[in-house]
């Protein structure tokens, strides 16, 4: 429900539930979820076709969107847009966050998208507002939110972005998180009084328990920068690419027709925020190309038909380090493999789709299931590469000659289906 410039889950807006300040340990074990993490903000001045659904900035999906609605282009001048960009960059300059506006990030890396311009009527909210954001994503646990800033005010843009990261409204005319008018607004580095009843009504502070971690129980205060620094750290350069390995180990694996194999992703990075995608080709034709939005990191190939299968796992961080590992699977007696593992360069700007949902990019092998969950390896955008580990062969018992990617179990119709089981990210 809409509470001023924030939309919250009804049970939280009505004060019947609060967000736990400590996520489940299993959640923190998933690669990419760790703190501190690097982050990216994309300022979208070009509009676009938005779809209603759970927030996914890469796919133009938003809980606040009017479904299949063409969000308008920013109607201000180029000079105004540049002024807004510079102000938002300044607001976030002490954090490990980059601000992009000309080139959209690849779908692989998680990012927050701010739609700049338009009107409240271009969203699904019921009352006028200067901007709006999904509330109660405390500590930016979802990482792919979409927010909206309707007026030409940089503080509105930064405020809506920070709402998506878990900050609530405070008092103070010099604060970005305040409704009060003022100049030279900034994120506060002290415990500032929350603006609840005066701003949105009682029981509407979505991340109260997280604020209390930094300002004390029942303090009714929020320390903006303490919370943002916990999420994103400081702006030092990230010079270390992720490591990526496909399991089972080996450059080439030989299987008999009808065999099954589980492929897992083992990804690690020095900061949280890393994302990854998988691409599977059969005899040179793409059968699956999908970002692992749900971080499953495991895929089960069942009833493999004869052919040469190439599996490419690619990870990307917020410093644009793009790293790949490859596995070739020879089923039956196909021709020579199309390549060997570990030493190839990837393009992170590909048109990935949500795994198992959109079958348009899956060639003759349609995706038939919901996306994966969890997963370490490397070629960088700058061209640096690391050799893949040596791999050994493997044989499996024969089965019916069909291909499925999905959870272990009875044979399913031909297709690609990601495994539902979650893989642990760290040993």
XYZ file of C-alpha atoms in Angstrom, residues 131-312:
182
model
C 8.712 10.239 -6.329
C 8.062 6.706 -5.158
C 10.043 3.605 -4.220
C 9.340 0.100 -2.947
C 9.762 0.128 0.831
C 11.099 -2.343 3.382
C 13.908 -3.851 1.285
C 16.023 -3.403 4.378
C 19.791 -3.343 3.711
C 19.073 -3.723 -0.042
C 18.699 -7.475 0.179
C 16.957 -7.756 -3.200
C 19.551 -5.622 -5.101
C 17.473 -5.123 -8.288
C 14.889 -2.512 -7.297
C 13.249 0.104 -9.526
C 12.435 3.584 -8.131
C 10.840 6.707 -9.616
C 11.603 10.447 -9.348
C 8.972 12.636 -11.014
C 10.313 16.100 -10.220
C 13.621 17.641 -11.319
C 15.176 17.536 -7.879
C 18.346 15.554 -7.202
C 17.419 15.062 -3.549
C 14.237 13.299 -4.664
C 16.241 10.898 -6.838
C 18.720 10.125 -4.057
C 15.935 9.769 -1.496
C 14.008 7.259 -3.605
C 17.191 5.259 -4.257
C 17.929 5.171 -0.526
C 14.345 4.095 0.235
C 15.052 1.045 -1.968
C 18.117 0.372 0.194
C 16.135 0.459 3.445
C 16.255 4.076 4.670
C 13.104 5.723 6.019
C 12.146 9.405 6.303
C 13.819 11.589 8.918
C 13.415 15.170 10.090
C 15.829 17.953 9.150
C 15.808 20.438 6.280
C 19.431 19.559 5.434
C 18.744 15.828 5.084
C 18.114 13.917 1.852
C 15.747 11.601 3.719
C 13.568 14.501 4.900
C 10.365 15.902 3.397
C 11.345 19.353 4.659
C 12.526 21.867 2.097
C 16.173 22.888 2.210
C 19.409 23.355 0.302
C 22.622 21.327 0.138
C 20.929 18.206 1.426
C 23.052 15.198 2.395
C 22.850 11.778 4.025
C 23.306 12.189 7.767
C 26.171 10.655 9.726
C 24.413 10.905 13.085
C 21.293 9.424 14.634
C 18.517 11.689 13.357
C 14.888 11.592 14.468
C 12.644 9.516 12.236
C 9.647 11.238 10.669
C 6.795 8.823 11.205
C 3.492 10.322 12.356
C 4.344 13.739 10.910
C 5.173 12.246 7.504
C 3.330 8.990 6.863
C 1.393 7.933 9.925
C 1.988 5.654 12.915
C 3.580 2.245 12.390
C 4.948 3.096 8.966
C 8.713 2.930 9.560
C 9.554 -0.132 7.471
C 13.087 -0.935 8.703
C 12.808 0.181 12.330
C 14.709 -2.781 13.775
C 17.651 -2.159 11.448
C 17.741 1.513 12.487
C 17.844 0.401 16.132
C 21.034 -1.588 15.476
C 22.852 1.724 14.903
C 20.906 4.121 17.140
C 19.628 1.999 20.019
C 16.418 0.217 20.896
C 13.320 2.424 20.843
C 15.472 5.390 19.803
C 13.156 6.320 16.912
C 16.246 7.504 15.040
C 18.184 6.601 11.880
C 21.866 6.976 10.972
C 21.821 7.190 7.173
C 25.510 6.734 6.441
C 26.085 4.045 9.061
C 23.484 1.874 7.332
C 24.646 2.695 3.793
C 28.294 2.075 4.717
C 27.355 -1.335 6.089
C 25.814 -2.200 2.695
C 28.293 -0.635 0.260
C 31.456 0.173 2.228
C 33.748 2.886 0.880
C 34.610 3.840 -2.732
C 38.013 2.158 -3.038
C 38.654 0.597 -6.442
C 37.845 -3.075 -6.921
C 40.837 -4.560 -8.763
C 40.113 -8.238 -8.158
C 37.873 -10.140 -10.598
C 35.562 -12.914 -9.438
C 36.670 -16.543 -9.669
C 34.442 -18.898 -11.631
C 34.489 -22.701 -11.836
C 32.024 -25.158 -13.313
C 31.528 -28.413 -11.460
C 32.103 -31.286 -12.155
C 35.747 -30.499 -12.794
C 37.225 -31.072 -16.237
C 37.489 -29.366 -19.630
C 35.716 -32.226 -21.435
C 33.352 -34.869 -20.100
C 32.195 -37.875 -22.146
C 28.778 -39.396 -21.527
C 26.667 -42.024 -23.217
C 23.386 -41.171 -24.901
C 20.581 -40.881 -22.338
C 22.912 -40.013 -19.457
C 22.170 -37.461 -16.745
C 24.565 -34.882 -15.287
C 24.291 -32.120 -12.711
C 26.255 -28.942 -13.433
C 27.022 -26.596 -10.555
C 28.496 -23.117 -10.406
C 31.208 -22.229 -7.891
C 31.641 -18.431 -7.818
C 33.467 -16.219 -5.340
C 34.336 -12.524 -5.238
C 36.086 -10.198 -2.801
C 32.930 -8.047 -2.525
C 29.267 -8.888 -2.511
C 27.155 -7.832 -5.470
C 28.494 -10.246 -8.089
C 26.060 -11.706 -10.619
C 26.278 -14.589 -13.108
C 24.644 -16.182 -16.123
C 24.765 -19.559 -17.862
C 24.798 -20.309 -21.590
C 24.333 -23.796 -23.012
C 24.819 -24.643 -26.693
C 24.146 -27.945 -28.418
C 26.051 -28.562 -31.655
C 26.648 -24.820 -31.934
C 23.007 -23.796 -31.421
C 22.099 -21.884 -28.257
C 19.702 -23.875 -26.081
C 19.769 -21.717 -22.933
C 21.101 -18.223 -22.212
C 19.907 -16.903 -18.862
C 20.930 -14.754 -15.935
C 20.671 -16.685 -12.679
C 18.574 -13.996 -11.009
C 17.576 -16.287 -8.152
C 21.178 -17.465 -7.522
C 20.414 -21.174 -7.643
C 23.713 -22.081 -9.265
C 22.813 -25.676 -10.173
C 21.308 -27.226 -13.301
C 20.389 -30.877 -13.908
C 20.683 -32.189 -17.488
C 18.657 -35.374 -17.951
C 18.336 -37.887 -20.793
C 20.952 -36.264 -22.997
C 20.675 -36.830 -26.718
C 23.773 -37.335 -28.894
C 25.711 -34.160 -29.575
C 28.363 -31.717 -28.374
C 27.229 -29.508 -25.533
C 29.142 -26.415 -24.459
C 28.335 -24.931 -21.058
C 29.643 -21.419 -20.369
